[in-house]
Short mmCIF file of C-alpha atoms and ligand atoms in Angstrom, two decimals:
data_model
loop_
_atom_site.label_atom_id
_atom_site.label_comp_id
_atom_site.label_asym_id
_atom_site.label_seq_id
_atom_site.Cartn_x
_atom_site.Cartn_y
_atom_site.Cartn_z
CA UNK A 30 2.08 -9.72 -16.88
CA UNK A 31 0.06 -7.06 -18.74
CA UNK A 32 1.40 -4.19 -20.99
CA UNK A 33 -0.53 -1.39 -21.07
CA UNK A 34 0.86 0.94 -23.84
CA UNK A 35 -0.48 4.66 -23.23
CA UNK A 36 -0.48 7.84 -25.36
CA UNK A 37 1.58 9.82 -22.83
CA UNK A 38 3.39 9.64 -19.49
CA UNK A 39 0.91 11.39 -18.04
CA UNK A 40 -2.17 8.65 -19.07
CA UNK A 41 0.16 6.03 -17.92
CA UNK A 42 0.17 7.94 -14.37
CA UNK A 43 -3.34 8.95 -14.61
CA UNK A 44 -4.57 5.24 -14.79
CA UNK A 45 -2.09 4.06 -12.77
CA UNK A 46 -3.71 6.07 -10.23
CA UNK A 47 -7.56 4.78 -11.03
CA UNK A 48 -5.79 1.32 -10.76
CA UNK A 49 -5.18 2.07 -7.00
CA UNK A 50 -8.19 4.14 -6.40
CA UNK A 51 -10.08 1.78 -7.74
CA UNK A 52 -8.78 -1.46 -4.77
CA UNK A 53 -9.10 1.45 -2.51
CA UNK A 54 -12.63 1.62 -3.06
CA UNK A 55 -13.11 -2.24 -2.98
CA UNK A 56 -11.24 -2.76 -0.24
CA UNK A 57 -10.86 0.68 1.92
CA UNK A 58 -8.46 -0.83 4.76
CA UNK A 59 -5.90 -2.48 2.40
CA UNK A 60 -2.38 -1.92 2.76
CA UNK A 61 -0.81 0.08 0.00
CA UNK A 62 2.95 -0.12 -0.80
CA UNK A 63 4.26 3.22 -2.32
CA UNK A 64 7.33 4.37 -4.49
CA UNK A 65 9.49 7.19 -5.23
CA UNK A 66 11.11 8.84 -7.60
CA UNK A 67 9.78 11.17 -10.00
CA UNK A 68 8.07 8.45 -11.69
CA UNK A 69 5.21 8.36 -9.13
CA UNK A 70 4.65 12.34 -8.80
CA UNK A 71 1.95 12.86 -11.37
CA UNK A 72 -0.04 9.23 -9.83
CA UNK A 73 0.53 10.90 -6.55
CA UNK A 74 -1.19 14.16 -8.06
CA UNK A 75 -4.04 12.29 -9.59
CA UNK A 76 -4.83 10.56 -6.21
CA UNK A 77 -4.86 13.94 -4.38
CA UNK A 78 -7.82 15.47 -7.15
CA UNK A 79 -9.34 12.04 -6.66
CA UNK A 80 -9.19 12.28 -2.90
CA UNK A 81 -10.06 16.73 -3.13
CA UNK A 82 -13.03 15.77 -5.42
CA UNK A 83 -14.32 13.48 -2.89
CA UNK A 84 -13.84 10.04 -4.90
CA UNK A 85 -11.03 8.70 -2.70
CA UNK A 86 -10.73 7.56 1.02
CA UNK A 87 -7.37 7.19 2.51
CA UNK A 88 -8.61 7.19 5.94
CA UNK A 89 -8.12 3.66 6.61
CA UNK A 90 -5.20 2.10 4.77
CA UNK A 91 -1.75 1.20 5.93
CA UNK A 92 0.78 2.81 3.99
CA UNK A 93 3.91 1.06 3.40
CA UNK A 94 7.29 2.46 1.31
CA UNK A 95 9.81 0.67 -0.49
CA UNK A 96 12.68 2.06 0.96
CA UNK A 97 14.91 4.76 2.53
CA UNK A 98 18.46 6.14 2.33
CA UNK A 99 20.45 5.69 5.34
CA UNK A 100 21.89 8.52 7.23
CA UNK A 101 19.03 10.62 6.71
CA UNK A 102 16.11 11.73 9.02
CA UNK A 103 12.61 11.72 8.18
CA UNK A 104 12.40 15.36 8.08
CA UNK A 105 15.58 15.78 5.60
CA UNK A 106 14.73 17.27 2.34
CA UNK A 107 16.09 14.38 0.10
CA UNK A 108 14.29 11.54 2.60
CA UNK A 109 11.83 9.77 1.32
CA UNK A 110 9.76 9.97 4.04
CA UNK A 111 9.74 13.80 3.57
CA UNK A 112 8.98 13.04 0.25
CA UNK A 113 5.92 10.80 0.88
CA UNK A 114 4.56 13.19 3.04
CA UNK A 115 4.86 16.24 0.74
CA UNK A 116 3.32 14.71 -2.29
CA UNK A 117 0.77 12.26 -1.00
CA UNK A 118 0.92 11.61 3.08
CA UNK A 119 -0.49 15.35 4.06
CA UNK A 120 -2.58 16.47 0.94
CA UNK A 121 -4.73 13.23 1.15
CA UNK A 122 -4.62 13.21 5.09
CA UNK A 123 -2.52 10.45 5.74
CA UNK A 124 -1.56 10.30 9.11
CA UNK A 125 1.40 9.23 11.02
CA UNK A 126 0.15 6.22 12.71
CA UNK A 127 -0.86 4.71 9.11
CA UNK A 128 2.48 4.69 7.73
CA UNK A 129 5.38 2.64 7.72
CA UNK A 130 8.68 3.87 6.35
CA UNK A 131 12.22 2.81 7.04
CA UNK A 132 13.85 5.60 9.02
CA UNK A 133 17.39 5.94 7.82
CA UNK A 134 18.78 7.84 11.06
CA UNK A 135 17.65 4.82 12.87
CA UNK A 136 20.35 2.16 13.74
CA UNK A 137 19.40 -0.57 10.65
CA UNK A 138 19.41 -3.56 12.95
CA UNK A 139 15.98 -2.77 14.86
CA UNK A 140 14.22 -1.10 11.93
CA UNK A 141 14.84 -4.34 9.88
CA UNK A 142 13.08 -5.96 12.62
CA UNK A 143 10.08 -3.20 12.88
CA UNK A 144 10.16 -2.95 9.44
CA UNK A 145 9.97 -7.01 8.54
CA UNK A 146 7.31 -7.61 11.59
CA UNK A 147 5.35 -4.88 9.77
CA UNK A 148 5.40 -6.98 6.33
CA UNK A 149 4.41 -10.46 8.16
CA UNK A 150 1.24 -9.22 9.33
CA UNK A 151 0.02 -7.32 6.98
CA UNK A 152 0.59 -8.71 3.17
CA UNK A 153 0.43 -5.72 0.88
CA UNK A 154 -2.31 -5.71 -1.59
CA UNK A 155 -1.02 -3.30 -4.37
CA UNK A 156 2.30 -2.58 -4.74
CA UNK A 157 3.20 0.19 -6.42
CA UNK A 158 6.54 0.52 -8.40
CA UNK A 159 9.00 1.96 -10.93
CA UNK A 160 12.82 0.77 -11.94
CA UNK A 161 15.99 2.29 -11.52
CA UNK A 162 18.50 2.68 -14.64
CA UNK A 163 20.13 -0.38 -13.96
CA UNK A 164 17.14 -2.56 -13.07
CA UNK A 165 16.47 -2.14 -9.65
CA UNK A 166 12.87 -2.08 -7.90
CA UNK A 167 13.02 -0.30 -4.81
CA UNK A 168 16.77 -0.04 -3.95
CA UNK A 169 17.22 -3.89 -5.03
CA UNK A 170 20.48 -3.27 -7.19
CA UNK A 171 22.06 -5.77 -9.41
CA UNK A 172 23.16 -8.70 -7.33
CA UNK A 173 23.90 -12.47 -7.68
CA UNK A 174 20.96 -13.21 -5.36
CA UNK A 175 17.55 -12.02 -5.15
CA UNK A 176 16.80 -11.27 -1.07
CA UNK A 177 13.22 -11.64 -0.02
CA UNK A 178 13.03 -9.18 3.21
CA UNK A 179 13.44 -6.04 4.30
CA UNK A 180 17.25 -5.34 4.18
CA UNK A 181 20.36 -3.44 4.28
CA UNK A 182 22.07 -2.27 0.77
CA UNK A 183 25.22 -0.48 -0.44
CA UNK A 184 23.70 2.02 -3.68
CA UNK A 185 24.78 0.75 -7.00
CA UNK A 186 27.50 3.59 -8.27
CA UNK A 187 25.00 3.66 -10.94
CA UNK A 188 22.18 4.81 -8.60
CA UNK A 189 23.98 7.32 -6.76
CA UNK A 190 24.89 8.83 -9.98
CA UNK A 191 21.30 9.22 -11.21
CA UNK A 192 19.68 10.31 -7.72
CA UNK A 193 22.39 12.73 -7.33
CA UNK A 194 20.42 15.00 -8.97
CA UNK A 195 18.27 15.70 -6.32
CA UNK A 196 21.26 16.56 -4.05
CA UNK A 197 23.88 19.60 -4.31
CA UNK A 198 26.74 17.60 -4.62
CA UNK A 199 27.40 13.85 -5.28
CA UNK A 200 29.55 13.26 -1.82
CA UNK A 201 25.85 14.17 -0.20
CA UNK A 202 24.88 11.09 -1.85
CA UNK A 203 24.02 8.21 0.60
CA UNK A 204 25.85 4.86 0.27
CA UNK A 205 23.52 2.50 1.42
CA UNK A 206 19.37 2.65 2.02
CA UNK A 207 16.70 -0.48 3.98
CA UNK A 208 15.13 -1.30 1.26
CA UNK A 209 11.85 -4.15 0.68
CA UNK A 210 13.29 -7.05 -0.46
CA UNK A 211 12.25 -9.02 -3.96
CA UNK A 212 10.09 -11.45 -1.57
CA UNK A 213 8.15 -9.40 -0.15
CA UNK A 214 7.36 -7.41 -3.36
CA UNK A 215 6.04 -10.59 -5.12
CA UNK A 216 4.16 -11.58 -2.33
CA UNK A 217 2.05 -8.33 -3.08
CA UNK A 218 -1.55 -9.37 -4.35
CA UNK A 219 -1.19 -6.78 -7.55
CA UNK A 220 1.31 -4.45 -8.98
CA UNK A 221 1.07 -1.52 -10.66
CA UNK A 222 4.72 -0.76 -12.66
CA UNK A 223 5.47 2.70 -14.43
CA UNK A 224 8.16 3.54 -16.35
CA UNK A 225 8.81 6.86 -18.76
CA UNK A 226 11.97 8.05 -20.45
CA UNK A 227 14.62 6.40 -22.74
CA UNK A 228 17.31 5.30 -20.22
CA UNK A 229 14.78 2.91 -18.86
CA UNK A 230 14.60 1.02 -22.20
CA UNK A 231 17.50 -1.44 -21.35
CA UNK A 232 15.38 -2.13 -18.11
CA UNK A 233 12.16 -2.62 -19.66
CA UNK A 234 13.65 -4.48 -22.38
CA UNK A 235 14.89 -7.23 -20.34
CA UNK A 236 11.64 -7.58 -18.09
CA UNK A 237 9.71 -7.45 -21.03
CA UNK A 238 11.35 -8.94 -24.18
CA UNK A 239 11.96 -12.79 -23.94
CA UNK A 240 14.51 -13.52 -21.62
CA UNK A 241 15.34 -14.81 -18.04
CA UNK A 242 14.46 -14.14 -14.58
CA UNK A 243 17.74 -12.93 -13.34
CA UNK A 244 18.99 -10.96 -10.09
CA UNK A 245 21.36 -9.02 -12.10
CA UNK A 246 18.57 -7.33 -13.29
CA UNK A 247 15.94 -7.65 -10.31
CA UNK A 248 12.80 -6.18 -12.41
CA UNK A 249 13.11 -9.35 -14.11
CA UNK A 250 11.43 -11.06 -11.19
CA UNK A 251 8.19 -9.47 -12.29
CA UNK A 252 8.05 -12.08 -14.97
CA UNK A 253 6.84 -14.05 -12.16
CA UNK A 254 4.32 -12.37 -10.60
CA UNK A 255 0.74 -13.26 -10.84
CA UNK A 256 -1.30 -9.99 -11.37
CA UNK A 257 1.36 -7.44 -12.38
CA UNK A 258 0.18 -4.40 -14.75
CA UNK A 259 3.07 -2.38 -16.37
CA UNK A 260 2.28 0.95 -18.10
CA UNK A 261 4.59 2.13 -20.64
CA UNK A 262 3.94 5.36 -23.17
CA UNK A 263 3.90 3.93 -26.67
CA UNK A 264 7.16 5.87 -27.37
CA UNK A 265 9.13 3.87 -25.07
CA UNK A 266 6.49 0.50 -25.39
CA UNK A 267 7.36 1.17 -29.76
CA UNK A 268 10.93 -0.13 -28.64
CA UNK A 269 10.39 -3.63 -26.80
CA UNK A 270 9.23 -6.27 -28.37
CA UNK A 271 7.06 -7.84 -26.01
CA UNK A 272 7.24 -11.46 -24.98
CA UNK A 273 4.42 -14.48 -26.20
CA UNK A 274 3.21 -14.65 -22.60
CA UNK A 275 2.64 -10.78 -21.74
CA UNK A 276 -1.21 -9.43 -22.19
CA UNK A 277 -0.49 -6.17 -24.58
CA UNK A 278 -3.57 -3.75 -24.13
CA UNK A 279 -3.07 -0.31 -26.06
CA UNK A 280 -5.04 2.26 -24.95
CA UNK A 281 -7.41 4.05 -27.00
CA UNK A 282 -6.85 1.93 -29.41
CA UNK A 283 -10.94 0.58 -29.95
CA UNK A 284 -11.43 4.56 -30.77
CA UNK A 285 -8.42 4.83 -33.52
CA UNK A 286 -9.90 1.90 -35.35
CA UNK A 287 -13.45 3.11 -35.45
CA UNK A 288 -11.98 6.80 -36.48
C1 GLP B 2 14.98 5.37 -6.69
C2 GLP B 2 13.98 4.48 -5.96
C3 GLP B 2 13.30 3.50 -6.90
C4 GLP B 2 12.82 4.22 -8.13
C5 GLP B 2 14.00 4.83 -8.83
C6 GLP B 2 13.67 5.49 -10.15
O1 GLP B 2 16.21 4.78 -6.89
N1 GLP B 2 14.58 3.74 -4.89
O2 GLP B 2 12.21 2.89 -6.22
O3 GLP B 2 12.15 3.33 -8.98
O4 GLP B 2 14.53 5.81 -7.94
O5 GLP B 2 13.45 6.85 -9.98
P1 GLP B 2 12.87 7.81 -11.08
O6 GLP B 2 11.40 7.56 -11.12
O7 GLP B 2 13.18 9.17 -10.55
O8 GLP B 2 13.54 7.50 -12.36
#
């Protein structure tokens, strides 16, 4: 695991996003799994200059997302395929027939199966990925196990409480969501991990700081995985202690010693 501890938010997005340009230009048919959130908005805005100024080709991938709430269509203003499409799917030219999304007014059953067949035959090669509040990565909430597929969840109370936000009222809230399971998001070749604001300290904390691998806080699985970069603004990076094994890169840092 690498730490890469940024001046701002907005470098952590910005270089986030000339992580995945850059596989995208070694390897222009890969299959790139997505996040939301407003965590990913300002990588999603650097890819779109990147792809406007001619320096990124989205013509071939395969896009796959994380997850979905169920109950909603795709077209719902709260879905995240809606979402998908708004900040990155249509401004970079993404089209339909590239993407794979759970559709949450779907019956569960069958999109599991589209969703999992999907997964087996094409690996993803960059994953990425932010953390909920209470740990989660996608809509893997605190559990006693970790589950490696594509599957069916019940929201944490703790989710629905911080995505309600984006809804008028919390009974709009969905209960459950397909999300990627913990399997399949290790078995992706890289990951690129953002994270910005103080409630996501307890989080980072225990995937960063010494500590174990634990389903009851499923970030913690990261720990684990091979080639996983995680880009934290020093403000909330000043607050972990880091653990022996974890790369620590600051940026900038070659300049402030030479000024
Ligand atoms: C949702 C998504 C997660 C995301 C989380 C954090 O719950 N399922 O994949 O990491 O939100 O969102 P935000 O970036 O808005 O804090």
């Amino acid at each position: 695991m690498r730490l890469i501890i940024t001046r701002s938010g907005l470098e952590s997005a910005q270089l986030a996003a000339e992580a995945i340009r850059t596989a995208l230009v070694q390897k222009p048919d890969m299959t790139l799994g997505l996040a939301t959130g407003s965590t990913p908005i300002p990588v999603y805005q650097a890819l779109v200059d990147a792809y406007q100024q001619g320096r990124a080709d989205f013509s071939r991938i395969h896009a796959v997302n994380l997850d979905e709430y169920v109950g909603l269509s795709p077209d719902h203003p709260q879905s995240y395929r809606r979402y998908m499409e708004e900040n990155l799917f249509r401004p970079v030219g993404i089209r339909p027939e590239q993407v794979v999304i759970p559709r949450g007014d779907l019956e569960p059953e069958g999109e599991l199966v589209r969703l999992n067949q999907f997964t087996a035959a094409h690996p993803i090669d960059l994953q990425l990925l932010s953390v909920g509040v209470n740990g989660h990565i996608g809509f893997n909430e605190p559990e006693s196990v970790f589950y490696d597929k594509y599957h069916l969840v019940s929201l944490a109370q703790q989710t629905r409480i911080s995505n309600a936000r984006f809804f008028s009222s919390m009974e709009e809230v969905p209960t459950q969501a397909i999300t990627m399971g913990v399997g399949d998001i290790m078995r992706a070749g890289k990951i690129v991990f953002l994270a910005t604001g103080q409630e996501k300290l307890p989080a980072m904390q225990a995937i960063l700081e010494p500590g174990p691998v634990t389903p009851a806080c499923q970030g913690t699985v990261l720990k684990l995985h091979r080639d996983c970069d995680i880009y934290l603004d020093q403000e909330l990076a000043g607050q972990i202690t880091p653990a022996p094994e974890v790369e620590v890169i600051r940026v900038g840092a070659a300049k402030e010693v030479l000024l």
